[in-house]
PDB file of C-alpha atoms and ligand atoms in Angstrom:
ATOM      1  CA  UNK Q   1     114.263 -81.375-177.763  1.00  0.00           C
ATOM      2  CA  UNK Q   2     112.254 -78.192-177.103  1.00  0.00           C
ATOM      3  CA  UNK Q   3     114.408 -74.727-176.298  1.00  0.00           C
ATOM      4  CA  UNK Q   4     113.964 -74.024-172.750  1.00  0.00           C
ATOM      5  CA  UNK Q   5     113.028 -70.429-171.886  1.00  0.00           C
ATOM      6  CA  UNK Q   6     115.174 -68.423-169.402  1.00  0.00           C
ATOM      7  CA  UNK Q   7     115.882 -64.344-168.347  1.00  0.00           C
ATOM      8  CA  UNK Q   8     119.057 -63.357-168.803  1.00  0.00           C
ATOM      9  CA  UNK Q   9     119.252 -59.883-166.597  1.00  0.00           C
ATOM     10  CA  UNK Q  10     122.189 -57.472-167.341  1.00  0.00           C
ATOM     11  CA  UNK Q  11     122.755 -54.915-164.145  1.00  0.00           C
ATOM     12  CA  UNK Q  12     125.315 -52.510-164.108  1.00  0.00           C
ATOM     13  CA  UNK Q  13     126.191 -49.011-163.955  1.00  0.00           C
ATOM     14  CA  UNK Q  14     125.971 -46.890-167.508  1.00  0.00           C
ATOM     15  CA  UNK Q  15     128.494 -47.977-169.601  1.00  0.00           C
ATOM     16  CA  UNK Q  16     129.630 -51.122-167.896  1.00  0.00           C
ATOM     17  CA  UNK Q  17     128.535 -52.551-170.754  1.00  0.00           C
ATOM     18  CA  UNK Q  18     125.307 -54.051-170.666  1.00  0.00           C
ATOM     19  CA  UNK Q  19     123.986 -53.665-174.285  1.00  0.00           C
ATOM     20  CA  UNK Q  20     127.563 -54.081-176.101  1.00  0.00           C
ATOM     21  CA  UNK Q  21     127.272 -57.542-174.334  1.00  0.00           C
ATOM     22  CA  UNK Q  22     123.583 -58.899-174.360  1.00  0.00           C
ATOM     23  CA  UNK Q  23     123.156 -57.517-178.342  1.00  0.00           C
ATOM     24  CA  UNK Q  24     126.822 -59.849-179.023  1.00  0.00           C
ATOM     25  CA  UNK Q  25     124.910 -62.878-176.890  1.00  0.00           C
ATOM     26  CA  UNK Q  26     121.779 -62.485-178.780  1.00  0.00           C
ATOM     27  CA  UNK Q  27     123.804 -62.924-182.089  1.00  0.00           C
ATOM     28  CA  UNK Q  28     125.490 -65.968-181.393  1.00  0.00           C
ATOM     29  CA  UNK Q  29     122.273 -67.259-179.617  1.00  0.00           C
ATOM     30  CA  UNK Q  30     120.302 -66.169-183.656  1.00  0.00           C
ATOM     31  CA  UNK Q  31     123.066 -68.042-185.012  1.00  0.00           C
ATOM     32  CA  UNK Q  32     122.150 -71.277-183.033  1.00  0.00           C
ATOM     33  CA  UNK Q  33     118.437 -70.642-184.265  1.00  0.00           C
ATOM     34  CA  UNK Q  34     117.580 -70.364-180.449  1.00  0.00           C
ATOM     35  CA  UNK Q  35     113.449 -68.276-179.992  1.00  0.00           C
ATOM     36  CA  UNK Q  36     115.117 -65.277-178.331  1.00  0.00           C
ATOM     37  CA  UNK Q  37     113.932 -61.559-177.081  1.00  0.00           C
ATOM     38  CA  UNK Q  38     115.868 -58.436-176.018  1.00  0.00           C
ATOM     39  CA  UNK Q  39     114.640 -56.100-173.889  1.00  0.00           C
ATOM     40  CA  UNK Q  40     117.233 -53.047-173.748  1.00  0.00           C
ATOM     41  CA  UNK Q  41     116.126 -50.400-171.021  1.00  0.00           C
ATOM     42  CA  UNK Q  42     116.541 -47.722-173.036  1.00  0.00           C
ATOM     43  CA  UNK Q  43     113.964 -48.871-175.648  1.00  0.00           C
ATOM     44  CA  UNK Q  44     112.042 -49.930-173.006  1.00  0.00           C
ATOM     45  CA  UNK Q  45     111.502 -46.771-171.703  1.00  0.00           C
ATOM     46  CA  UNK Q  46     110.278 -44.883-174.965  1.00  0.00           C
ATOM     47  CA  UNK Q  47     107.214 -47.399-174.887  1.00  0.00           C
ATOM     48  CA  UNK Q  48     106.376 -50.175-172.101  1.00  0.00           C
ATOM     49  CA  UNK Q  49     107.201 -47.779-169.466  1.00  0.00           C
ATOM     50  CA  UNK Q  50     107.641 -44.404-170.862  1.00  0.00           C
ATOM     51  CA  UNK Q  51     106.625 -41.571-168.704  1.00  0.00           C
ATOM     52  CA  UNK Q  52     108.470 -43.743-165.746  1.00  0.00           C
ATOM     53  CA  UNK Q  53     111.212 -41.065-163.903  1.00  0.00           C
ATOM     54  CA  UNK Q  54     113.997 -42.062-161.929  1.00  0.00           C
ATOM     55  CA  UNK Q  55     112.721 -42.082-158.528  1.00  0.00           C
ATOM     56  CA  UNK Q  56     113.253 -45.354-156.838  1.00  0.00           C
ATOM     57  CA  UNK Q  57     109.323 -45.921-157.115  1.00  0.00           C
ATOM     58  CA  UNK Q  58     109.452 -45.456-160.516  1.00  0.00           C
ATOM     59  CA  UNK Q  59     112.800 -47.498-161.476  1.00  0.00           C
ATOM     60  CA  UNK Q  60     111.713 -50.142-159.456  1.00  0.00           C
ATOM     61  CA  UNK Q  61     108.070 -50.251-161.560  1.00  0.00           C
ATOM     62  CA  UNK Q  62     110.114 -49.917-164.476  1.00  0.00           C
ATOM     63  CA  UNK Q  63     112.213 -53.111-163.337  1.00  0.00           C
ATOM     64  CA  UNK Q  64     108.777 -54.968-162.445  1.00  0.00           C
ATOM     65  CA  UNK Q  65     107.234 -54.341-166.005  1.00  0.00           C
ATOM     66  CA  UNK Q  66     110.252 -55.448-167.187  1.00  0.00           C
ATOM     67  CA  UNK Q  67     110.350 -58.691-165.385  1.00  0.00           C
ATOM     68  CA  UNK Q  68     106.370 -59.144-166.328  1.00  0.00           C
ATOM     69  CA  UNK Q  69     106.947 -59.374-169.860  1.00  0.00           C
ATOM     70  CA  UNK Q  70     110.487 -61.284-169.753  1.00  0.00           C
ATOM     71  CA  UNK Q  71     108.275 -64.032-167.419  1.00  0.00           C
ATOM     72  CA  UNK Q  72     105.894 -64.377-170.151  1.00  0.00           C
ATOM     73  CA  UNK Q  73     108.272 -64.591-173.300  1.00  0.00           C
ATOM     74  CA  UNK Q  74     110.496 -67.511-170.494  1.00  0.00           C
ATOM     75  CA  UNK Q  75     107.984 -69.699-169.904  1.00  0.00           C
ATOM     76  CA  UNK Q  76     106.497 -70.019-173.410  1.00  0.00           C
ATOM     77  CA  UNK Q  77     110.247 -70.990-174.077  1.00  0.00           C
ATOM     78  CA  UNK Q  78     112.069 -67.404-175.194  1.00  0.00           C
ATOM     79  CA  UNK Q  79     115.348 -66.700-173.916  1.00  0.00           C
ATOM     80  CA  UNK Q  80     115.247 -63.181-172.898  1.00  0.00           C
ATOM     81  CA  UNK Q  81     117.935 -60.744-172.860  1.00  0.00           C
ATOM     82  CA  UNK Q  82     117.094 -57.732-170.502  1.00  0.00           C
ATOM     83  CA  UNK Q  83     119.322 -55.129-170.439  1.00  0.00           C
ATOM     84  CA  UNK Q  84     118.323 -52.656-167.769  1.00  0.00           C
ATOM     85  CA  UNK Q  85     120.646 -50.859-164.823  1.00  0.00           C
ATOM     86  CA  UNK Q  86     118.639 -52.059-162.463  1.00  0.00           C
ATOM     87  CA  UNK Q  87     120.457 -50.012-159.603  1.00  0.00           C
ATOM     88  CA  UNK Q  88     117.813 -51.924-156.791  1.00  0.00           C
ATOM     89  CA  UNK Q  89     118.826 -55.176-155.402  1.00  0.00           C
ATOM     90  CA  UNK Q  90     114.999 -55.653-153.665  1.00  0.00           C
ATOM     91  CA  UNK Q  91     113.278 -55.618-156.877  1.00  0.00           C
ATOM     92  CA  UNK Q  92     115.934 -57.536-159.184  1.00  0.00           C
ATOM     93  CA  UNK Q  93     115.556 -60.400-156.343  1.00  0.00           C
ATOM     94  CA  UNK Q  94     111.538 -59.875-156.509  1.00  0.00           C
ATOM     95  CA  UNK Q  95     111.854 -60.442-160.115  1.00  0.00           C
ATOM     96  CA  UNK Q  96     114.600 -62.926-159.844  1.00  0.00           C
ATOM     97  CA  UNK Q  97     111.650 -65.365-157.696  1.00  0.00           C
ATOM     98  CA  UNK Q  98     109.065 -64.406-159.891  1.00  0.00           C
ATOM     99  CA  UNK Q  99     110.876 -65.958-162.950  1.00  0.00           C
ATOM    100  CA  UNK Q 100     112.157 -68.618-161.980  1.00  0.00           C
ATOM    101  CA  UNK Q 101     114.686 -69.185-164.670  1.00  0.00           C
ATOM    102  CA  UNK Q 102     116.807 -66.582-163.958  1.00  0.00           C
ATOM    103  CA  UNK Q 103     120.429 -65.915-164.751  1.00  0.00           C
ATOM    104  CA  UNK Q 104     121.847 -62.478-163.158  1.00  0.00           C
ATOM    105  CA  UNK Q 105     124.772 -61.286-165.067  1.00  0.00           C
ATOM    106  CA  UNK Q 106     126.720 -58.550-163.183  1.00  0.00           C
ATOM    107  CA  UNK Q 107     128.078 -56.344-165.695  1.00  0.00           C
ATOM    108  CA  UNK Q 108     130.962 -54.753-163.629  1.00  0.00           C
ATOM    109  CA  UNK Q 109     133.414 -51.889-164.468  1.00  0.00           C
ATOM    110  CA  UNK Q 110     134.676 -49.318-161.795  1.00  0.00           C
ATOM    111  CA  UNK Q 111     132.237 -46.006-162.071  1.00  0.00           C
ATOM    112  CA  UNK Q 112     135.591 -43.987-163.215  1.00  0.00           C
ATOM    113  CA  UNK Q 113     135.627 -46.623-166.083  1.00  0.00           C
ATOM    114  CA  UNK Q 114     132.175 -46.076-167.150  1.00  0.00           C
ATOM    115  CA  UNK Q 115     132.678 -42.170-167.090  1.00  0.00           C
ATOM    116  CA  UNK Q 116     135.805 -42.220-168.633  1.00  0.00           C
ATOM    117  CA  UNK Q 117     133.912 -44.153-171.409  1.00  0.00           C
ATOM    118  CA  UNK Q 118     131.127 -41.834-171.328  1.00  0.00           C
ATOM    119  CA  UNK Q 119     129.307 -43.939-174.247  1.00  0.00           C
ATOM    120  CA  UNK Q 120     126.103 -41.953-174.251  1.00  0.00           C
ATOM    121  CA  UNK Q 121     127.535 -38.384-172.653  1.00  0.00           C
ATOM    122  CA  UNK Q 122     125.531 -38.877-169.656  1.00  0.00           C
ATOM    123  CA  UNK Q 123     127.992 -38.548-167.340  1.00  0.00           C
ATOM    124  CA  UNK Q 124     129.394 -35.299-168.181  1.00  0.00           C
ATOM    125  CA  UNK Q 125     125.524 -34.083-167.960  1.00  0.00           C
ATOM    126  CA  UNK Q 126     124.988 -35.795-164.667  1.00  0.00           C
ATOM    127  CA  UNK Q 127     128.513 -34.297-163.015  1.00  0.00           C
ATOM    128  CA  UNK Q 128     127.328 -30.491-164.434  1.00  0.00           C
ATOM    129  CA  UNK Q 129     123.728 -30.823-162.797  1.00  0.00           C
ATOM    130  CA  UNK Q 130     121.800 -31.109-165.713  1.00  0.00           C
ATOM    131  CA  UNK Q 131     120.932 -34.453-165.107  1.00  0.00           C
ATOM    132  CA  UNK Q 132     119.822 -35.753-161.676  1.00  0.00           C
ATOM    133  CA  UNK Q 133     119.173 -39.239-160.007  1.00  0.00           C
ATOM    134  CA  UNK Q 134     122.216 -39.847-162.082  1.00  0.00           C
ATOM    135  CA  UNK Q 135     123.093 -43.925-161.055  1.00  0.00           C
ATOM    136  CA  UNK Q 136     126.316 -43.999-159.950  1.00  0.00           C
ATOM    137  CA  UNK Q 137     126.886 -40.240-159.023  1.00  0.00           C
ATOM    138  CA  UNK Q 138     123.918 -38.917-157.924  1.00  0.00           C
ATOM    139  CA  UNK Q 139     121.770 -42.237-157.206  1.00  0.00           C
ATOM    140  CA  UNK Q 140     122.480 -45.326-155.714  1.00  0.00           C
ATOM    141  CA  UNK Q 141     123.969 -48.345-157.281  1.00  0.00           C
ATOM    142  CA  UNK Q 142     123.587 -51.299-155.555  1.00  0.00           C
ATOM    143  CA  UNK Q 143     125.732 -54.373-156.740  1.00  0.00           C
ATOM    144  CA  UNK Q 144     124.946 -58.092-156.552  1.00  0.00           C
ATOM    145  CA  UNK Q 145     125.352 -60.071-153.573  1.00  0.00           C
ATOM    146  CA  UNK Q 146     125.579 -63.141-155.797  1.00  0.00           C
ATOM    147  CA  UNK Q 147     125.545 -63.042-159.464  1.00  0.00           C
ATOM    148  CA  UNK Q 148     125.422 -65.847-161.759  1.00  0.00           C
ATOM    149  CA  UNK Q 149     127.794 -64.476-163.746  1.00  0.00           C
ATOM    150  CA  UNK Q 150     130.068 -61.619-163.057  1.00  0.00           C
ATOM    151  CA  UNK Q 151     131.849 -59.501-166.132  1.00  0.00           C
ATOM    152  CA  UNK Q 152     134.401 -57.357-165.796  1.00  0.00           C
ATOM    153  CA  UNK Q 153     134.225 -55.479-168.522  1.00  0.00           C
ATOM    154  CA  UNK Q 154     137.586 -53.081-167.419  1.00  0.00           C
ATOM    155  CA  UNK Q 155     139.595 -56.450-167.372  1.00  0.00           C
ATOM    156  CA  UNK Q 156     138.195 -58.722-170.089  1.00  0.00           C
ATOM    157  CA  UNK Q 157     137.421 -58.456-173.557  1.00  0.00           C
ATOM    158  CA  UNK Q 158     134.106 -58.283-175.107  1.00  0.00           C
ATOM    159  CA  UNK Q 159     134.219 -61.834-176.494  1.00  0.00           C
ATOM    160  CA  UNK Q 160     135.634 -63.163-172.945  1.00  0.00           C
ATOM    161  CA  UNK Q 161     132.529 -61.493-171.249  1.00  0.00           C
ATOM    162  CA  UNK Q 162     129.967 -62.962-174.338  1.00  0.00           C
ATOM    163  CA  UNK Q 163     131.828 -66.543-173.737  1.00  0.00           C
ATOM    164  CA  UNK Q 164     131.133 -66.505-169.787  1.00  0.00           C
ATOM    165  CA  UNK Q 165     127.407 -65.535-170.295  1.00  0.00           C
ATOM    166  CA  UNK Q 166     127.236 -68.285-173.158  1.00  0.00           C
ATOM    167  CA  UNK Q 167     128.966 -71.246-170.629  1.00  0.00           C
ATOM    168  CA  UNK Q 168     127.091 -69.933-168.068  1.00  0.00           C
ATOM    169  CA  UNK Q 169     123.248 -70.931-169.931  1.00  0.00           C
ATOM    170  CA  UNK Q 170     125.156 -74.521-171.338  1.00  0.00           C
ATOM    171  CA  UNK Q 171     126.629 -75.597-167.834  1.00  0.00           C
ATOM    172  CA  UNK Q 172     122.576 -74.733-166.491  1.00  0.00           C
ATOM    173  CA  UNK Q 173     120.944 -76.570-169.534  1.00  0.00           C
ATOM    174  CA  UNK Q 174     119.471 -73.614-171.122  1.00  0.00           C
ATOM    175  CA  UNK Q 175     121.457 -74.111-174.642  1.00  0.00           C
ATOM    176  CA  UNK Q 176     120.644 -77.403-176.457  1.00  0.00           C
ATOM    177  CA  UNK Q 177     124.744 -78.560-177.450  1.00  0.00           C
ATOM    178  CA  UNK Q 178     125.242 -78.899-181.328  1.00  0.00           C
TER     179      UNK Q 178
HETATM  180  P1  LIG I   1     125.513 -50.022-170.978  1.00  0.00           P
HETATM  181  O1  LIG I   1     124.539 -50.730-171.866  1.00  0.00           O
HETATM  182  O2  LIG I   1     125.887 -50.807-169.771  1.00  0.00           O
HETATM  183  O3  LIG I   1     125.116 -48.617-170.655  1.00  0.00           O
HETATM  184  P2  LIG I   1     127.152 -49.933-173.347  1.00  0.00           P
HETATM  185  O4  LIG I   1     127.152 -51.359-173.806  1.00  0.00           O
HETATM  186  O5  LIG I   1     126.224 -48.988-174.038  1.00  0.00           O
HETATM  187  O6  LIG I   1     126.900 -49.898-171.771  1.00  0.00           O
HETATM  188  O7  LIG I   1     128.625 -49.328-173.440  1.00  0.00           O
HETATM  189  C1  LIG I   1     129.752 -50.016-172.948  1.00  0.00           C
HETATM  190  C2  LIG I   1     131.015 -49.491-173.641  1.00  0.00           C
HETATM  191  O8  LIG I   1     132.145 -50.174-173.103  1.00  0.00           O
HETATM  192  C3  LIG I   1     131.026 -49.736-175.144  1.00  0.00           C
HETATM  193  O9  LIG I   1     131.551 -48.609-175.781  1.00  0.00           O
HETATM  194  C4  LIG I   1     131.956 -50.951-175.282  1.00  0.00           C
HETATM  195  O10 LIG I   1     132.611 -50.975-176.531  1.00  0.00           O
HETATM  196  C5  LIG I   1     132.951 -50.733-174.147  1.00  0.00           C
HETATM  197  N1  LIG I   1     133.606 -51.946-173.652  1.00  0.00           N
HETATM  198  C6  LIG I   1     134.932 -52.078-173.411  1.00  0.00           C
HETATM  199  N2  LIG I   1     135.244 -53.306-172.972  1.00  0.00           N
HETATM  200  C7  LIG I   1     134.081 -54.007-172.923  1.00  0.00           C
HETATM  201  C8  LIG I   1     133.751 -55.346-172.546  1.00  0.00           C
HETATM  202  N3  LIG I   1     134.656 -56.223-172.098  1.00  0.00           N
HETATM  203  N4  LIG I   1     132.459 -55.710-172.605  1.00  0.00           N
HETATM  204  C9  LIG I   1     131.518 -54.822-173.027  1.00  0.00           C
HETATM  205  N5  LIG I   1     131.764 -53.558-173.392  1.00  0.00           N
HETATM  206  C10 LIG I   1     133.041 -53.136-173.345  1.00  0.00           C
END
C-alpha cells in the first residue's frame, strides 16, 4: 500500500507551540518510515521567501509559497509538516483548496501564554517597539473558523497535542496502521 501524501498546517500565535509539536509529529511519523517534509516558517524565511516583510501582502505571499511547495511534496505522496503563523484566514483557506489534502491544526494558547513563554524573546521586543507588525500585539491574528484539529497547548501536554494530530491523519486514512 503506497503512503498517501497530505499538508499538515500548524497556525498559531508565537509560541503556541507550533514547532515543539510538528518536529515531535515528524519523529514518530520517521519512526513509522512514513516519506515526510517539514517546512518550519522560520527556516523558510532565510531562503524560499527571504526578503518577504510582514505586511499582510507579504505574509500572505509567504503563506502561498509555502502552500506551492507543500502541494508538490503531497501529491507525489510526502506528508508535509508546515509550521508557519499564518495569522490570515483568506490565504490559509486559498491554500487549504489548492491542496486538497489538507489537515489544519490550530495550535491554540491564550496570547498572555505565549508571552509569558516568550520562547524566542520576541515579545518583549515587540511590547518595547523594536519590533513591529508583531502577530498578536501589534498585527492581527486571526483564528480558525474550523480546524481539523485544535491543540491547546496551555491545557494539554506536549504528547496529548502530538497524539491528537497523529489520530487525527489515522481516523482520515493518511497513516497506513502497523
Ligand atoms: P511556535 O513554533 O508556535 O512559535 P514553539 O514550539 O517554538 O512555538 O514554542 C512553544 C513553547 O511552548 C515551547 O517552549 C514548548 O516547550 C512550550 N509548550 C508547553 N506546553 C506545550 C504543549 N502542550 N505543546 C507544545 N508546546 C508546549
Amino acid at each position: 500500500m503506497q503512503q498517501r501524501g497530505v499538508t499538515v498546517w500548524f497556525t498559531g500565535l508565537s509560541g503556541a507551540g507550533k514547532t515543539t509539536i510538528s518536529k515531535a509529529v515528524a519523529e514518530q511519523l520517521r519512526d513509522r518510515n512514513c516519506k515526510l517534509e517539514v517546512l518550519d516558517g522560520d527556516i523558510v524565511r532565510q531562503n524560499l521567501t527571504k526578503g518577504l516583510g510582514f505586511s499582510k501582502e507579504d505574509r500572505d505571499e509567504n503563506i502561498r509559497r509555502i502552500g506551492f511547495v507543500a502541494h508538490l511534496l503531497t501529491r507525489n505522496g510526502v506528508i508535509v509538516l508546515v509550521s508557519a503563523i499564518s495569522p490570515y484566514r483568506a490565504v490559509r483557506e486559498e491554500v487549504k483548496e489548492r491542496i486538497g489534502d489538507f489537515v489544519e491544526v490550530f495550535v491554540n494558547a491564550p496570547l498572555n501564554v505565549c508571552e509569558d513563554r516568550d520562547v524566542k524573546g520576541l515579545y518583549k521586543r515587540a511590547r518595547s517597539g523594536e519590533i513591529q507588525n508583531f502577530t498578536g500585539i501589534s498585527d492581527p491574528y486571526e483564528p480558525p473558523t474550523n480546524p481539523t484539529v485544535e491543540c491547546r497547548t496551555d491545557l494539554e501536554s506536549e504528547a496529548e497535542s502530538v497524539d491528537k494530530v497523529l489520530n487525527t491523519l489515522k481516523s482520515m486514512g493518511y497513516l497506513i496502521e502497523d
